[in-house]
PDB file of N, CA and C in Angstrom:
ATOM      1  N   UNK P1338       0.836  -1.183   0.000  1.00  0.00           N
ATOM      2  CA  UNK P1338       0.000   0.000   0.000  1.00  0.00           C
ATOM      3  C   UNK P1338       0.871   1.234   0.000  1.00  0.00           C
ATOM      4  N   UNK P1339       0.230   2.277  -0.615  1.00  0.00           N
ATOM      5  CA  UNK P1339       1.018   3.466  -0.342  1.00  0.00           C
ATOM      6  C   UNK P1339      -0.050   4.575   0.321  1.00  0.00           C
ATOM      7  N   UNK P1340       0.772   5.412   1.206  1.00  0.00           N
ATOM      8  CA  UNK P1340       0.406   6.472   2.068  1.00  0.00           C
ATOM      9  C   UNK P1340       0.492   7.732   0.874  1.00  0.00           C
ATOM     10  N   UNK P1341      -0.555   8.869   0.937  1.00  0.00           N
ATOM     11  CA  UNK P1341      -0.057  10.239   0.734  1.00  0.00           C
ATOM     12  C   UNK P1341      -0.890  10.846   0.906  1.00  0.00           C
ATOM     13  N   UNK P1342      -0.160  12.219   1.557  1.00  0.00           N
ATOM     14  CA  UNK P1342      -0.979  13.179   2.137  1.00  0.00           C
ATOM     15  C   UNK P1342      -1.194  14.333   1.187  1.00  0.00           C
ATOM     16  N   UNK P1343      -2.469  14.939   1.497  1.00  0.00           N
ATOM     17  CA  UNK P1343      -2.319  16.175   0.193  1.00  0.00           C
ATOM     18  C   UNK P1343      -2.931  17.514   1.301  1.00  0.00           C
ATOM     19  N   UNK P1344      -2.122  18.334   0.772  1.00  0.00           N
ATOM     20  CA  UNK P1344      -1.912  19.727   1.786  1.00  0.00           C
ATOM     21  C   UNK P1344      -2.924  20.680   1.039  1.00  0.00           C
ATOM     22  N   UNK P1345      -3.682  21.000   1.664  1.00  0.00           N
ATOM     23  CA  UNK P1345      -4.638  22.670   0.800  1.00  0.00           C
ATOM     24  C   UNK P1345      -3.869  23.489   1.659  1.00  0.00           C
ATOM     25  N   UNK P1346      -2.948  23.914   2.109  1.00  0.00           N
ATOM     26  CA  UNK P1346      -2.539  25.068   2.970  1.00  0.00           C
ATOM     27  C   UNK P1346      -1.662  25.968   1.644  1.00  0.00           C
ATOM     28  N   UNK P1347      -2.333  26.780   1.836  1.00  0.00           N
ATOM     29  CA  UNK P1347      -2.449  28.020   0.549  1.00  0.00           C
ATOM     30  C   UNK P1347      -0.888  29.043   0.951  1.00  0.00           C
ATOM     31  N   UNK P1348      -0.411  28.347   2.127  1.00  0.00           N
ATOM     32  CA  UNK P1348       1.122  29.228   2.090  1.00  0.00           C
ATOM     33  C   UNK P1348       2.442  28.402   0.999  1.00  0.00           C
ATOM     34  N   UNK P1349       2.187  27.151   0.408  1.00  0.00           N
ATOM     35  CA  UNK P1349       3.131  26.963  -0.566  1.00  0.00           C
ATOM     36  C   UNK P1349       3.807  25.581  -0.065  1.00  0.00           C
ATOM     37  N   UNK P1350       4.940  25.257  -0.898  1.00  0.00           N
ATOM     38  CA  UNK P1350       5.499  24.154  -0.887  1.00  0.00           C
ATOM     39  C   UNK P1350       6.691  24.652   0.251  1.00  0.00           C
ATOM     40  N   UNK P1351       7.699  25.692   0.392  1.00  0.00           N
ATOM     41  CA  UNK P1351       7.860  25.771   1.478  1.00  0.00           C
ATOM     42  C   UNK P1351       7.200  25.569   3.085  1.00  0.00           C
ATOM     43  N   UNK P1352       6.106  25.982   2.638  1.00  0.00           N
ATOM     44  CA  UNK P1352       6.006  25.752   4.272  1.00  0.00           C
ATOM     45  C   UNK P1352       5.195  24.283   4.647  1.00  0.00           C
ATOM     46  N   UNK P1353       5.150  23.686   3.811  1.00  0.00           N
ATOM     47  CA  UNK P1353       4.520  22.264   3.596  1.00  0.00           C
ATOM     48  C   UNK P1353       6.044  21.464   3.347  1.00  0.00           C
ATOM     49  N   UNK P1354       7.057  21.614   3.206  1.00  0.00           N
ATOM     50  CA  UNK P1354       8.573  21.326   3.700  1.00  0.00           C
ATOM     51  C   UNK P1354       9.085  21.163   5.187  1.00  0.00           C
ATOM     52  N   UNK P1355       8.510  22.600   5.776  1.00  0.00           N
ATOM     53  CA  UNK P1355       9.221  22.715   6.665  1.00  0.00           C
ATOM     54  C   UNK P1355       8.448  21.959   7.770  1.00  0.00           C
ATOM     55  N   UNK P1356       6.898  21.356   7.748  1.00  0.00           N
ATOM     56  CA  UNK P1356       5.935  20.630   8.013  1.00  0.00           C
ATOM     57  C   UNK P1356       6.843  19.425   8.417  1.00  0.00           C
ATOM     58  N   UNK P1357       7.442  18.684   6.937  1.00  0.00           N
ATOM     59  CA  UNK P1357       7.835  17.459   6.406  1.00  0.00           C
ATOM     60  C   UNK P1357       8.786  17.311   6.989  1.00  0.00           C
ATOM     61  N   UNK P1358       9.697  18.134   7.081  1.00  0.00           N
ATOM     62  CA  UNK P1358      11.261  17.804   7.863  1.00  0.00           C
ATOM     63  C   UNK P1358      10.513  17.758   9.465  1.00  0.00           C
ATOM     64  N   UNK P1359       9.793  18.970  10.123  1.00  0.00           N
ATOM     65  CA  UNK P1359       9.825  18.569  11.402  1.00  0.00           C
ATOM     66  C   UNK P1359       9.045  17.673  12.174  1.00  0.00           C
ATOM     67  N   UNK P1360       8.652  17.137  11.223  1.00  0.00           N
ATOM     68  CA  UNK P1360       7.742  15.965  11.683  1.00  0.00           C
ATOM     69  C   UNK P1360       8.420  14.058  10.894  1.00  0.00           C
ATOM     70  N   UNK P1361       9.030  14.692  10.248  1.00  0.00           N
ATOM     71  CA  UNK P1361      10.061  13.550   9.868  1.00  0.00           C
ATOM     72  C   UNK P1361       9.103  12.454   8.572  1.00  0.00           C
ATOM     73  N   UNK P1362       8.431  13.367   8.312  1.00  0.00           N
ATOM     74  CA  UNK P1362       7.449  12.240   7.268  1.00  0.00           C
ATOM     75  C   UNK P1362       8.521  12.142   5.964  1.00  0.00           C
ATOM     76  N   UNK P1363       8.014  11.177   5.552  1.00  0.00           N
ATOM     77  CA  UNK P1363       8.574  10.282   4.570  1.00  0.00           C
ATOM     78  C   UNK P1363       8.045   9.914   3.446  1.00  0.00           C
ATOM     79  N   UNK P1364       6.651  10.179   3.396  1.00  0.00           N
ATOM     80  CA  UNK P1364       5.528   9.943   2.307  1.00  0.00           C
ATOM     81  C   UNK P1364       4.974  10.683   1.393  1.00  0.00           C
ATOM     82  N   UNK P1365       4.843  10.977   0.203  1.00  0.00           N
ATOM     83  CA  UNK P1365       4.627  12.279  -0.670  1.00  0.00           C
ATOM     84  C   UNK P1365       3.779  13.038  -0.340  1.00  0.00           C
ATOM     85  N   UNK P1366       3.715  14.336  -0.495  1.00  0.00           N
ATOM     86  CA  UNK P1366       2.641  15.553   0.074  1.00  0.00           C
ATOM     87  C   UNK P1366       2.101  16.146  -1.452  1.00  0.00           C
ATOM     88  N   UNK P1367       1.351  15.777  -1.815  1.00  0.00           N
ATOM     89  CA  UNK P1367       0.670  16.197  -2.651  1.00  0.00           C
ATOM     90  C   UNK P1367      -0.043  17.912  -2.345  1.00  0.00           C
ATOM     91  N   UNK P1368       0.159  18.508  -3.414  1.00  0.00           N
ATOM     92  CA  UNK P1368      -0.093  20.495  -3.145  1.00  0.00           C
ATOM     93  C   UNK P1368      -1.351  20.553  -3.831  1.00  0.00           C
ATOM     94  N   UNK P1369      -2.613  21.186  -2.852  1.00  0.00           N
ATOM     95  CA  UNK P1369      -3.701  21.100  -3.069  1.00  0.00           C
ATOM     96  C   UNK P1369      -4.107  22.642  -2.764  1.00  0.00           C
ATOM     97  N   UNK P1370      -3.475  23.408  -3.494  1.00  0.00           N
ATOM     98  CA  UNK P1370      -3.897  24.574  -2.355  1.00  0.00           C
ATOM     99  C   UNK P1370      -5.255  25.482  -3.511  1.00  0.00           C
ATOM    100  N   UNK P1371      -5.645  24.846  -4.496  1.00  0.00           N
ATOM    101  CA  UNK P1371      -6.955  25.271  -5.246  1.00  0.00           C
ATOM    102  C   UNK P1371      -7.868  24.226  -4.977  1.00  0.00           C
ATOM    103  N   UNK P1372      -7.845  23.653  -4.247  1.00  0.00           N
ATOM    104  CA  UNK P1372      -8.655  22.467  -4.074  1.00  0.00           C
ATOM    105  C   UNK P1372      -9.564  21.606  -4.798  1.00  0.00           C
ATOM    106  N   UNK P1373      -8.521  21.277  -6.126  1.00  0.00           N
ATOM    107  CA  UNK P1373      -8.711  20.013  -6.903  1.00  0.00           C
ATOM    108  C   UNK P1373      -9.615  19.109  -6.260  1.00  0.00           C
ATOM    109  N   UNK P1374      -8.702  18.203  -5.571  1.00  0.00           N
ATOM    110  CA  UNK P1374      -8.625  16.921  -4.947  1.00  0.00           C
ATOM    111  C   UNK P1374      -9.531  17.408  -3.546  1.00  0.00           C
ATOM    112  N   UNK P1375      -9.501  18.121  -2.686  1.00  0.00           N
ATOM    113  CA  UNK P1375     -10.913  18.446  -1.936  1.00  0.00           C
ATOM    114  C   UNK P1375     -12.272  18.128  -2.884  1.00  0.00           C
ATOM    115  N   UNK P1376     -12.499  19.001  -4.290  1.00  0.00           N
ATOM    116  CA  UNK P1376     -13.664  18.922  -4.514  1.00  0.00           C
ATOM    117  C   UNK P1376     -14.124  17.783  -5.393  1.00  0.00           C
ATOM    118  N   UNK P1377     -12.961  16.804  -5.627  1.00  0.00           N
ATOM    119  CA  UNK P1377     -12.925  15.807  -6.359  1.00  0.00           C
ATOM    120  C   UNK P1377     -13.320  14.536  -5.151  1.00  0.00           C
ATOM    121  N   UNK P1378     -13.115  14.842  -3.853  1.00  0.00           N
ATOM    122  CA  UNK P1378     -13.223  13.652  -3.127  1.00  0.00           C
ATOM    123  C   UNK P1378     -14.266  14.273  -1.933  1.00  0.00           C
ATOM    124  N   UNK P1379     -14.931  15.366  -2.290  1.00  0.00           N
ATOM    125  CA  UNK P1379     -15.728  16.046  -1.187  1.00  0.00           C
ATOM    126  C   UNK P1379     -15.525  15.954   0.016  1.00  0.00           C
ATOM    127  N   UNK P1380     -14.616  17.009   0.431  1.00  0.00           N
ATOM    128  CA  UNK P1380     -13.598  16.846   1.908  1.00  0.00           C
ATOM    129  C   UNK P1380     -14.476  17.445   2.543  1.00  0.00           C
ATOM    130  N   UNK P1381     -15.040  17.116   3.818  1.00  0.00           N
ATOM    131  CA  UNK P1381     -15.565  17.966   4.419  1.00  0.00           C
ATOM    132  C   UNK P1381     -14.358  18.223   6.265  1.00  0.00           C
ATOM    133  N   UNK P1382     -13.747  17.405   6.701  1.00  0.00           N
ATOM    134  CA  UNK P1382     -13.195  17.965   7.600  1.00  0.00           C
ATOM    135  C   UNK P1382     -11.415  17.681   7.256  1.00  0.00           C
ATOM    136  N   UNK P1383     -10.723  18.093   8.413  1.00  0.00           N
ATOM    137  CA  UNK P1383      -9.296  18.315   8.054  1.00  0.00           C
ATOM    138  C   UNK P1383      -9.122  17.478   9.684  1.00  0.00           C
ATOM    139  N   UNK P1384      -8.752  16.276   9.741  1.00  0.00           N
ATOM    140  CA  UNK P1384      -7.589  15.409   8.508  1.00  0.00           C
ATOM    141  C   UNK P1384      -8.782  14.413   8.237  1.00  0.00           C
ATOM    142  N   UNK P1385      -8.761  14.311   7.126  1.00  0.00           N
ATOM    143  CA  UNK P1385      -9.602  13.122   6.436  1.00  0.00           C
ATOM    144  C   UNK P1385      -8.659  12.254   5.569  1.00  0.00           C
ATOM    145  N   UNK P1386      -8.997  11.107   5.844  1.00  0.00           N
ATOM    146  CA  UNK P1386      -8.409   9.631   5.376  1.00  0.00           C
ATOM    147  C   UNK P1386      -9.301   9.093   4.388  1.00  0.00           C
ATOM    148  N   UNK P1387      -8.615   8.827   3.507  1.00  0.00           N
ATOM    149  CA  UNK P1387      -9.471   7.887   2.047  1.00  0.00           C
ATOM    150  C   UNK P1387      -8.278   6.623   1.836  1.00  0.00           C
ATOM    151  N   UNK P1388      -9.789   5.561   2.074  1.00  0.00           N
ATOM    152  CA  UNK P1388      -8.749   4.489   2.102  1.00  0.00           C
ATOM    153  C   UNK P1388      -9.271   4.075   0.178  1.00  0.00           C
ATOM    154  N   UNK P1389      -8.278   3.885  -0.279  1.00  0.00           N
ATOM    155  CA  UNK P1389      -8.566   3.548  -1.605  1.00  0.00           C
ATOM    156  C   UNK P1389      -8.317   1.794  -2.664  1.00  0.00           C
ATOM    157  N   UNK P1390      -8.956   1.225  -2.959  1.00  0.00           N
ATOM    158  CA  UNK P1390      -8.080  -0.277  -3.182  1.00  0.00           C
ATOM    159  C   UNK P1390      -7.311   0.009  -4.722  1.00  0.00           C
ATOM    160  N   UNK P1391      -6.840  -1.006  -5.010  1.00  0.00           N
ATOM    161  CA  UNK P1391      -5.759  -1.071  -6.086  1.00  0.00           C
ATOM    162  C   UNK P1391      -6.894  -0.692  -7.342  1.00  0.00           C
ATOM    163  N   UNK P1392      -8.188  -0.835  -6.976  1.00  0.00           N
ATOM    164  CA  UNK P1392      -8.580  -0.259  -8.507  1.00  0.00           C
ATOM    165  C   UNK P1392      -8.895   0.691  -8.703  1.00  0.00           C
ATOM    166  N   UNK P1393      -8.256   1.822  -7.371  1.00  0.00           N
ATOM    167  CA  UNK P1393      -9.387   2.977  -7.468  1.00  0.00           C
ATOM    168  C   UNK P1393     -10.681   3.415  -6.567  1.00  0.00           C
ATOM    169  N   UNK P1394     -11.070   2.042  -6.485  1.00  0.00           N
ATOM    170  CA  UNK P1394     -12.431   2.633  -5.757  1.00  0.00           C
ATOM    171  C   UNK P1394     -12.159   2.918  -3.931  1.00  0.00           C
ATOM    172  N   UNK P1395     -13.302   3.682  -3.071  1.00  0.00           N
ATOM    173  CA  UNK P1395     -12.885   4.213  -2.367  1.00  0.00           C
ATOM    174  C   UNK P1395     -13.830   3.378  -1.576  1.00  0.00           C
ATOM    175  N   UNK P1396     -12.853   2.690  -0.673  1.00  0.00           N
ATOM    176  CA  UNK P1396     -13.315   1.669   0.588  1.00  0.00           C
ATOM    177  C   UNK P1396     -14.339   2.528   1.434  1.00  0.00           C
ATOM    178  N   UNK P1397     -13.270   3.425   2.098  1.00  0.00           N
ATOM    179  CA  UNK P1397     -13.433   4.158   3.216  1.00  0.00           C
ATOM    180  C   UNK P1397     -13.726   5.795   3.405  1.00  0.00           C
ATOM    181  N   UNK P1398     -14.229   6.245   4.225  1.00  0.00           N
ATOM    182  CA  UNK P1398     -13.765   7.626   4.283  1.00  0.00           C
ATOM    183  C   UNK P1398     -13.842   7.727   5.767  1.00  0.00           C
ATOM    184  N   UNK P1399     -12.958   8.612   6.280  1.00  0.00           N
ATOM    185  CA  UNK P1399     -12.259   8.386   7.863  1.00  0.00           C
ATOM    186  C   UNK P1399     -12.333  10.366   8.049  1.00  0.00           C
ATOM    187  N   UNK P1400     -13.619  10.698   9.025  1.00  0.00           N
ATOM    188  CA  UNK P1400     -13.445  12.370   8.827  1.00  0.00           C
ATOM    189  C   UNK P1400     -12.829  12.116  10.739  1.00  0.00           C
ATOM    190  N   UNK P1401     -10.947  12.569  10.509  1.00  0.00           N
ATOM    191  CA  UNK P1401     -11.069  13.047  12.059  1.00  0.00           C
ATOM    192  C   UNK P1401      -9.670  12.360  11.953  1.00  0.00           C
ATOM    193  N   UNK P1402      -9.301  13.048  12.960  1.00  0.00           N
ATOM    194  CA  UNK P1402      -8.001  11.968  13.516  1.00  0.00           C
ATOM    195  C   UNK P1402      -8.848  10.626  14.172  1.00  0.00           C
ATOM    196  N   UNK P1403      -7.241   9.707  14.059  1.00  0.00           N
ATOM    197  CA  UNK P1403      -7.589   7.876  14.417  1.00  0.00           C
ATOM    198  C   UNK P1403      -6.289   7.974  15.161  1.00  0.00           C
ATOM    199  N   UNK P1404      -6.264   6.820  15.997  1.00  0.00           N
ATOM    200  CA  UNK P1404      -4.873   5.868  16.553  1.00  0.00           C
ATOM    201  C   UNK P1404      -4.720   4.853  15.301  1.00  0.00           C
ATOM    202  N   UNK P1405      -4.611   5.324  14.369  1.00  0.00           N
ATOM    203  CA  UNK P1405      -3.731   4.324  13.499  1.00  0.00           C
ATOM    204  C   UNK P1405      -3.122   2.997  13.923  1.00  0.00           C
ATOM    205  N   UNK P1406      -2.660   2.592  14.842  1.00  0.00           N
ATOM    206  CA  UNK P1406      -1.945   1.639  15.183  1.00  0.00           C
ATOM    207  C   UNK P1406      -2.850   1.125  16.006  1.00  0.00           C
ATOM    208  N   UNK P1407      -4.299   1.524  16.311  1.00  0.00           N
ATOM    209  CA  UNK P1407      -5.014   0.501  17.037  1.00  0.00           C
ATOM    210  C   UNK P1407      -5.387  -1.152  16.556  1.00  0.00           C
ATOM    211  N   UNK P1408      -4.929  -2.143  17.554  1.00  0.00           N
ATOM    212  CA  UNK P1408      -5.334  -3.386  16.755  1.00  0.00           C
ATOM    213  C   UNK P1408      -6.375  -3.679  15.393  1.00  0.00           C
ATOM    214  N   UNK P1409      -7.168  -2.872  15.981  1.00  0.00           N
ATOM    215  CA  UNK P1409      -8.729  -3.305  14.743  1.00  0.00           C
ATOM    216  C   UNK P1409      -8.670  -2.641  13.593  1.00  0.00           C
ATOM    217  N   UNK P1410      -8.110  -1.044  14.071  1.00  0.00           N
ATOM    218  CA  UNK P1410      -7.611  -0.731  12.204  1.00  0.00           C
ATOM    219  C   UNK P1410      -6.523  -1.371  11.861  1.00  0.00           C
ATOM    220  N   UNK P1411      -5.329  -1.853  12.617  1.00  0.00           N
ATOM    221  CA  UNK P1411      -4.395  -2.706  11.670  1.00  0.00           C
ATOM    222  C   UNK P1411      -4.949  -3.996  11.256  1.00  0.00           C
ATOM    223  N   UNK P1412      -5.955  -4.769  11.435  1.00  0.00           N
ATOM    224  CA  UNK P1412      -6.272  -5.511  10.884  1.00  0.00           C
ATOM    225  C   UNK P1412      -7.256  -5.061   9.852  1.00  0.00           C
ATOM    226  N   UNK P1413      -8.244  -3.938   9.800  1.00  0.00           N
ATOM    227  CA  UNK P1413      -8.789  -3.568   8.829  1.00  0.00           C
ATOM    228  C   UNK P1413      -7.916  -3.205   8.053  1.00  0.00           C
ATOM    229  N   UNK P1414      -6.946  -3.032   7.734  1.00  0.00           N
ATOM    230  CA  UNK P1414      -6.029  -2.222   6.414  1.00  0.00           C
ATOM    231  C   UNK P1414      -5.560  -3.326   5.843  1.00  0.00           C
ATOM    232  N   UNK P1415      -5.121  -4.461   7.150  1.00  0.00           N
ATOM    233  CA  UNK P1415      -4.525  -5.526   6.283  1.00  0.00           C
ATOM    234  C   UNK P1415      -5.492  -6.381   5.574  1.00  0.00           C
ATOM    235  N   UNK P1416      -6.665  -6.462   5.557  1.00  0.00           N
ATOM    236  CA  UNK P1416      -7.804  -7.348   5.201  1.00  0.00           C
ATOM    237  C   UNK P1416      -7.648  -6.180   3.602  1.00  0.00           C
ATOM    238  N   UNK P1417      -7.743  -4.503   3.536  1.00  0.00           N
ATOM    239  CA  UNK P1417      -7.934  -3.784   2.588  1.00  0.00           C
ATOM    240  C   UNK P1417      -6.474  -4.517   1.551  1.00  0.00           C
ATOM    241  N   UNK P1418      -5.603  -4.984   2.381  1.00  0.00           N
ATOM    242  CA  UNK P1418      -3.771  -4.844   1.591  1.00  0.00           C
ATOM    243  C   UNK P1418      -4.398  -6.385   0.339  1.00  0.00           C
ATOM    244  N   UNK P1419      -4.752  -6.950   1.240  1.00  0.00           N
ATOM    245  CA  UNK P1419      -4.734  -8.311   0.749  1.00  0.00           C
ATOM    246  C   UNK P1419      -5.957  -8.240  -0.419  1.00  0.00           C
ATOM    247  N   UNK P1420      -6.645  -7.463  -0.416  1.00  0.00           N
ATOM    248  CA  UNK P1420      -8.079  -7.994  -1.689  1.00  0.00           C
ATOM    249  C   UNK P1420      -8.071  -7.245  -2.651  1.00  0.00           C
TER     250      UNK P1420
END
């Protein structure tokens, strides 16, 4: 699977850098700051998660922060990895 985050913060790729280094992410940041991809996936809160499968289509939609690493979503993602 791959992770990526997409930024609408309308101050630029600098400061969506300086985000990236101090938080140590590692995963592409996609620049959303006309909001393409908001109105293409109808975002309604900030941070929203789209879980997507290999063909495209969209499993999930997740409005809010999660514990990611809670047992039951790591087994929900891995049930998403595998089909």
């Amino acid at each position: 699977f791959e992770i990526l985050a997409v930024s609408i913060d309308a101050l630029g790729a600098d400061a969506v850098r300086k985000f990236v280094d101090r938080f140590g992410l590692t995963f592409p940041i996609l620049l959303d700051p006309r909001g393409s991809i908001k109105k293409l996936y109808r975002t309604t809160g900030v941070p929203e998660t789209f879980i997507v499968d290999r063909q495209g289509r969209l499993l999930q939609k997740v409005i809010g922060a999660r514990k990611w690493d809670a047992p039951a979503i790591v087994e929900y993602l891995r049930q998403a990895v595998r089909s």
